């Protein structure tokens, strides 16, 4: 089927699903907005008529939400978005730190790792599961990442971490799935470190790969009471969850967002029992995080 034919099929399927649901475009707009995927009524109308089609990480995320809102099976609408649209063009990655020193040291760390420019990687989803110890600081964090290659073939992915204090120690990388820890580097200034995950198999354009790993905080490593994810370009989904030990729930916990120009937004975190979480769709560039504290 041609890309044009696939776009027409998407519009037809969306139109039928909306009609069957009995919902108006205004209702769909409001429900998408509440899920963190704001799509204008005009854009929904264009998708329904076939004049335009979803493209970009935030639009594809909205299609996933539309499937749920309209009672469709997972992938029923997303599968009709053409592969060309799915790959699309990527904006140039931008270091999401406003501090000039952090920007410079990030670039130096990438260079020291010998990492290829990440111009052909799309972040589909990043899930961070954080376990807090009895002292109220992070013990370990497990990452589950899904990425898509948009051009050429990619065999590895570099990742950067920034510490609140200077240290010569490395976080322990364990339980790597879908790849191996190929190399790591600690910047001489002592606050930035980087790792490179080599994928089990090279990933070609249009393909996705899922990998996982866990960071363990060794004795003597600076303790953190914040968990954050920095992204250099929009990510379809970013989820951070923090689990606190029994009888050690924080006295306060907030989510925060830092834009690349240094602006910050905060709000009370969503708590369910001993778990706090924050989630964004189409987020980036910038920093999304949770932080917490104790009155004692």
Short mmCIF file of C-alpha atoms in Angstrom, two decimals:
data_model
loop_
_atom_site.label_atom_id
_atom_site.label_comp_id
_atom_site.label_asym_id
_atom_site.label_seq_id
_atom_site.Cartn_x
_atom_site.Cartn_y
_atom_site.Cartn_z
CA UNK A 1 0.00 0.00 0.00
CA UNK A 2 1.28 3.50 -0.80
CA UNK A 3 1.88 6.05 1.96
CA UNK A 4 -1.06 8.09 0.63
CA UNK A 5 -3.31 5.04 0.75
CA UNK A 6 -2.22 4.28 4.30
CA UNK A 7 -2.99 7.86 5.37
CA UNK A 8 -6.46 7.58 3.82
CA UNK A 9 -7.02 4.30 5.64
CA UNK A 10 -5.99 5.93 8.93
CA UNK A 11 -8.45 8.78 8.41
CA UNK A 12 -11.26 6.35 7.61
CA UNK A 13 -10.52 4.19 10.67
CA UNK A 14 -10.33 7.23 12.92
CA UNK A 15 -13.57 8.64 11.52
CA UNK A 16 -15.39 5.34 12.06
CA UNK A 17 -13.99 4.97 15.60
CA UNK A 18 -15.08 8.48 16.56
CA UNK A 19 -18.57 7.91 15.15
CA UNK A 20 -18.92 4.60 16.98
CA UNK A 21 -17.82 6.16 20.27
CA UNK A 22 -20.38 8.97 20.07
CA UNK A 23 -17.80 11.47 21.30
CA UNK A 24 -17.28 14.93 19.87
CA UNK A 25 -13.92 16.36 18.84
CA UNK A 26 -14.16 18.74 21.80
CA UNK A 27 -14.52 15.80 24.19
CA UNK A 28 -11.56 14.01 22.58
CA UNK A 29 -9.49 17.20 22.82
CA UNK A 30 -10.25 17.54 26.53
CA UNK A 31 -9.53 13.87 27.30
CA UNK A 32 -6.22 13.99 25.42
CA UNK A 33 -5.28 17.17 27.27
CA UNK A 34 -6.00 15.50 30.61
CA UNK A 35 -3.64 12.66 29.61
CA UNK A 36 -0.83 15.10 28.91
CA UNK A 37 -1.24 14.89 25.12
CA UNK A 38 -2.84 18.17 24.06
CA UNK A 39 -4.05 18.05 20.44
CA UNK A 40 -6.10 20.93 19.07
CA UNK A 41 -9.65 20.39 17.84
CA UNK A 42 -8.53 21.63 14.42
CA UNK A 43 -5.75 19.02 14.24
CA UNK A 44 -8.17 16.24 15.21
CA UNK A 45 -10.50 17.44 12.46
CA UNK A 46 -7.66 17.37 9.92
CA UNK A 47 -6.72 13.81 10.98
CA UNK A 48 -10.34 12.69 10.69
CA UNK A 49 -10.73 14.18 7.21
CA UNK A 50 -7.34 12.97 5.97
CA UNK A 51 -6.09 16.49 5.17
CA UNK A 52 -3.24 15.93 7.62
CA UNK A 53 -1.78 12.91 9.40
CA UNK A 54 -0.02 12.33 12.75
CA UNK A 55 3.74 12.85 12.74
CA UNK A 56 6.28 13.43 15.45
CA UNK A 57 6.63 11.83 18.88
CA UNK A 58 3.82 13.78 20.58
CA UNK A 59 1.32 13.08 17.76
CA UNK A 60 2.12 9.35 17.73
CA UNK A 61 1.67 9.29 21.50
CA UNK A 62 -1.71 10.97 21.06
CA UNK A 63 -2.72 8.23 18.59
CA UNK A 64 -1.94 5.62 21.28
CA UNK A 65 -4.18 7.50 23.72
CA UNK A 66 -6.94 7.84 21.11
CA UNK A 67 -7.03 4.06 20.76
CA UNK A 68 -7.79 3.76 24.48
CA UNK A 69 -10.25 6.66 24.57
CA UNK A 70 -12.15 5.32 21.56
CA UNK A 71 -12.16 1.72 22.82
CA UNK A 72 -9.94 0.40 20.02
CA UNK A 73 -7.50 -2.49 20.41
CA UNK A 74 -3.86 -1.45 20.94
CA UNK A 75 -2.20 -0.65 17.62
CA UNK A 76 -5.44 -0.49 15.63
CA UNK A 77 -4.87 3.13 14.63
CA UNK A 78 -1.08 3.37 15.12
CA UNK A 79 -0.53 0.55 12.62
CA UNK A 80 -2.19 2.70 9.93
CA UNK A 81 0.26 5.58 10.32
CA UNK A 82 2.70 5.18 7.44
CA UNK A 83 6.28 4.11 8.14
CA UNK A 84 7.53 7.28 6.46
CA UNK A 85 5.55 9.36 8.91
CA UNK A 86 6.68 7.21 11.83
CA UNK A 87 10.33 7.79 11.02
CA UNK A 88 9.97 11.41 10.05
CA UNK A 89 12.69 13.96 10.64
CA UNK A 90 14.34 14.47 13.99
CA UNK A 91 15.24 17.84 15.48
CA UNK A 92 18.91 18.23 16.27
CA UNK A 93 19.61 17.00 19.83
CA UNK A 94 20.28 19.79 22.32
CA UNK A 95 22.10 19.41 25.63
CA UNK A 96 19.24 19.98 28.12
CA UNK A 97 21.32 21.76 30.81
CA UNK A 98 21.27 25.53 31.20
CA UNK A 99 24.57 25.69 33.11
CA UNK A 100 27.41 26.41 30.69
CA UNK A 101 29.86 24.24 32.65
CA UNK A 102 27.51 21.24 32.52
CA UNK A 103 27.00 21.77 28.80
CA UNK A 104 30.73 21.87 28.13
CA UNK A 105 31.51 18.87 30.34
CA UNK A 106 28.68 16.88 28.73
CA UNK A 107 30.15 17.48 25.28
CA UNK A 108 33.64 16.55 26.59
CA UNK A 109 32.28 13.35 28.14
CA UNK A 110 30.59 12.32 24.89
CA UNK A 111 33.87 12.94 23.07
CA UNK A 112 35.88 10.92 25.61
CA UNK A 113 33.47 8.00 25.23
CA UNK A 114 34.01 8.06 21.48
CA UNK A 115 30.25 8.13 21.02
CA UNK A 116 28.83 8.72 17.56
CA UNK A 117 26.41 11.68 17.23
CA UNK A 118 22.92 10.56 18.24
CA UNK A 119 21.16 12.10 15.25
CA UNK A 120 19.35 8.91 14.19
CA UNK A 121 17.78 7.89 17.52
CA UNK A 122 14.18 8.61 18.55
CA UNK A 123 13.31 8.15 22.23
CA UNK A 124 10.02 6.25 22.32
CA UNK A 125 9.79 5.68 26.08
CA UNK A 126 11.93 5.84 29.19
CA UNK A 127 10.73 4.27 32.45
CA UNK A 128 12.76 4.87 35.63
CA UNK A 129 11.91 2.71 38.66
CA UNK A 130 13.65 4.12 41.74
CA UNK A 131 14.10 2.30 45.06
CA UNK A 132 14.77 4.45 48.15
CA UNK A 133 16.72 3.15 51.15
CA UNK A 134 16.08 3.55 54.87
CA UNK A 135 18.15 6.76 54.92
CA UNK A 136 15.71 8.36 52.48
CA UNK A 137 18.21 8.39 49.59
CA UNK A 138 18.26 6.34 46.38
CA UNK A 139 19.61 2.79 46.62
CA UNK A 140 19.12 1.76 43.00
CA UNK A 141 17.38 2.79 39.79
CA UNK A 142 16.23 0.49 37.00
CA UNK A 143 15.87 1.94 33.51
CA UNK A 144 13.72 0.43 30.76
CA UNK A 145 14.24 2.26 27.45
CA UNK A 146 12.64 1.83 24.04
CA UNK A 147 14.29 3.66 21.13
CA UNK A 148 13.78 3.73 17.39
CA UNK A 149 16.43 4.19 14.70
CA UNK A 150 15.37 6.63 12.00
CA UNK A 151 18.23 6.27 9.51
CA UNK A 152 21.22 4.04 8.88
CA UNK A 153 22.20 1.41 11.45
CA UNK A 154 22.95 2.05 15.13
CA UNK A 155 24.82 -0.38 17.37
CA UNK A 156 25.25 1.56 20.64
CA UNK A 157 23.84 4.35 22.78
CA UNK A 158 25.75 6.72 25.11
CA UNK A 159 24.13 7.95 28.34
CA UNK A 160 25.22 10.78 30.66
CA UNK A 161 24.72 11.19 34.43
CA UNK A 162 25.29 14.31 36.56
CA UNK A 163 26.03 14.13 40.30
CA UNK A 164 25.14 16.76 42.86
CA UNK A 165 28.60 16.45 44.43
CA UNK A 166 32.07 15.71 43.11
CA UNK A 167 33.17 12.08 43.31
CA UNK A 168 35.70 9.71 41.77
CA UNK A 169 33.39 6.71 42.15
CA UNK A 170 31.21 5.10 39.50
CA UNK A 171 27.67 3.87 39.87
CA UNK A 172 27.55 0.09 39.51
CA UNK A 173 25.77 -0.91 36.29
CA UNK A 174 24.11 -4.32 36.67
CA UNK A 175 21.43 -6.52 35.10
CA UNK A 176 21.88 -5.19 31.57
CA UNK A 177 19.29 -6.70 29.19
CA UNK A 178 19.28 -6.14 25.44
CA UNK A 179 22.88 -5.00 25.39
CA UNK A 180 26.15 -4.84 27.33
CA UNK A 181 28.04 -2.15 29.20
CA UNK A 182 30.77 -1.42 26.65
CA UNK A 183 32.65 1.48 28.24
CA UNK A 184 32.37 4.19 30.89
CA UNK A 185 34.08 7.48 31.69
CA UNK A 186 34.24 9.86 34.66
CA UNK A 187 34.91 13.51 33.78
CA UNK A 188 37.98 14.89 35.63
CA UNK A 189 35.83 17.62 37.21
CA UNK A 190 34.11 14.86 39.19
CA UNK A 191 30.42 15.57 38.58
CA UNK A 192 29.68 14.00 35.18
CA UNK A 193 30.02 10.40 34.13
CA UNK A 194 28.99 8.55 31.01
CA UNK A 195 28.41 5.00 29.83
CA UNK A 196 27.91 3.36 26.45
CA UNK A 197 25.42 0.50 26.05
CA UNK A 198 26.24 -1.71 23.05
CA UNK A 199 23.09 -3.33 21.66
CA UNK A 200 22.94 -7.12 21.32
CA UNK A 201 22.16 -6.67 17.62
CA UNK A 202 22.63 -3.64 15.31
CA UNK A 203 19.36 -1.78 14.81
CA UNK A 204 18.39 -0.66 11.29
CA UNK A 205 16.23 2.29 10.24
CA UNK A 206 12.58 1.78 11.17
CA UNK A 207 13.38 -0.80 13.83
CA UNK A 208 13.08 -0.41 17.60
CA UNK A 209 15.12 -1.93 20.38
CA UNK A 210 14.38 -2.33 24.09
CA UNK A 211 17.12 -2.40 26.70
CA UNK A 212 17.24 -2.35 30.49
CA UNK A 213 19.87 -1.82 33.15
CA UNK A 214 20.12 -1.02 36.85
CA UNK A 215 22.28 1.60 38.57
CA UNK A 216 23.34 0.64 42.11
CA UNK A 217 24.74 3.26 44.49
CA UNK A 218 27.87 1.81 46.14
CA UNK A 219 29.04 2.75 49.66
CA UNK A 220 30.59 6.20 49.73
CA UNK A 221 28.80 7.40 46.60
CA UNK A 222 27.03 10.78 47.04
CA UNK A 223 23.50 10.10 48.26
CA UNK A 224 20.59 11.56 46.31
CA UNK A 225 17.09 12.54 47.29
CA UNK A 226 16.07 13.32 43.74
CA UNK A 227 15.48 11.25 40.62
CA UNK A 228 15.47 12.88 37.21
CA UNK A 229 15.73 12.23 33.49
CA UNK A 230 17.29 14.65 31.02
CA UNK A 231 16.42 14.34 27.35
CA UNK A 232 17.98 16.13 24.40
CA UNK A 233 14.88 15.86 22.17
CA UNK A 234 11.15 15.11 22.57
CA UNK A 235 10.38 11.68 23.98
CA UNK A 236 7.09 9.94 23.35
CA UNK A 237 6.76 8.92 27.01
CA UNK A 238 8.81 9.61 30.13
CA UNK A 239 7.80 7.93 33.40
CA UNK A 240 9.58 8.18 36.75
CA UNK A 241 8.35 6.23 39.78
CA UNK A 242 9.92 6.31 43.25
CA UNK A 243 9.18 3.68 45.89
CA UNK A 244 9.83 4.59 49.53
CA UNK A 245 10.45 2.01 52.29
CA UNK A 246 7.78 1.30 54.90
CA UNK A 247 7.56 3.97 57.59
CA UNK A 248 10.00 6.17 55.67
CA UNK A 249 7.63 8.14 53.47
CA UNK A 250 8.93 11.67 52.83
CA UNK A 251 7.45 14.71 54.54
CA UNK A 252 7.31 16.40 51.15
CA UNK A 253 7.71 15.29 47.55
CA UNK A 254 7.44 17.38 44.39
CA UNK A 255 7.84 16.95 40.66
CA UNK A 256 9.85 19.50 38.73
CA UNK A 257 10.62 20.43 35.16
CA UNK A 258 13.67 22.36 34.02
CA UNK A 259 13.68 23.79 30.50
CA UNK A 260 16.87 24.11 28.49
CA UNK A 261 16.93 27.86 29.16
CA UNK A 262 16.94 27.37 32.94
CA UNK A 263 13.28 27.99 33.76
CA UNK A 264 11.83 25.68 36.43
CA UNK A 265 8.28 24.56 37.23
CA UNK A 266 7.30 22.61 40.36
CA UNK A 267 4.14 21.00 41.74
CA UNK A 268 3.28 18.48 44.47
CA UNK A 269 4.05 14.95 43.26
CA UNK A 270 1.35 12.36 42.69
CA UNK A 271 1.55 9.85 45.58
CA UNK A 272 -0.14 6.45 45.84
CA UNK A 273 0.73 4.75 49.10
CA UNK A 274 4.54 4.67 49.24
CA UNK A 275 5.02 5.36 45.53
CA UNK A 276 5.39 8.76 43.87
CA UNK A 277 5.36 9.17 40.11
CA UNK A 278 5.42 11.69 37.31
CA UNK A 279 4.75 11.10 33.60
CA UNK A 280 4.97 13.23 30.46
CA UNK A 281 4.19 12.63 26.79
CA UNK A 282 6.19 14.42 24.10
CA UNK A 283 8.49 15.92 26.74
CA UNK A 284 11.85 17.46 25.87
CA UNK A 285 14.40 18.88 25.57
CA UNK A 286 14.68 19.42 29.30
CA UNK A 287 14.83 17.73 32.69
CA UNK A 288 11.90 15.97 34.39
CA UNK A 289 12.31 14.83 37.96
CA UNK A 290 11.03 14.07 41.45
CA UNK A 291 12.65 15.24 44.68
CA UNK A 292 11.74 14.76 48.31
CA UNK A 293 12.82 15.52 51.87
CA UNK A 294 12.32 14.97 55.59
CA UNK A 295 11.75 17.54 58.31
CA UNK A 296 14.22 15.76 60.61
#
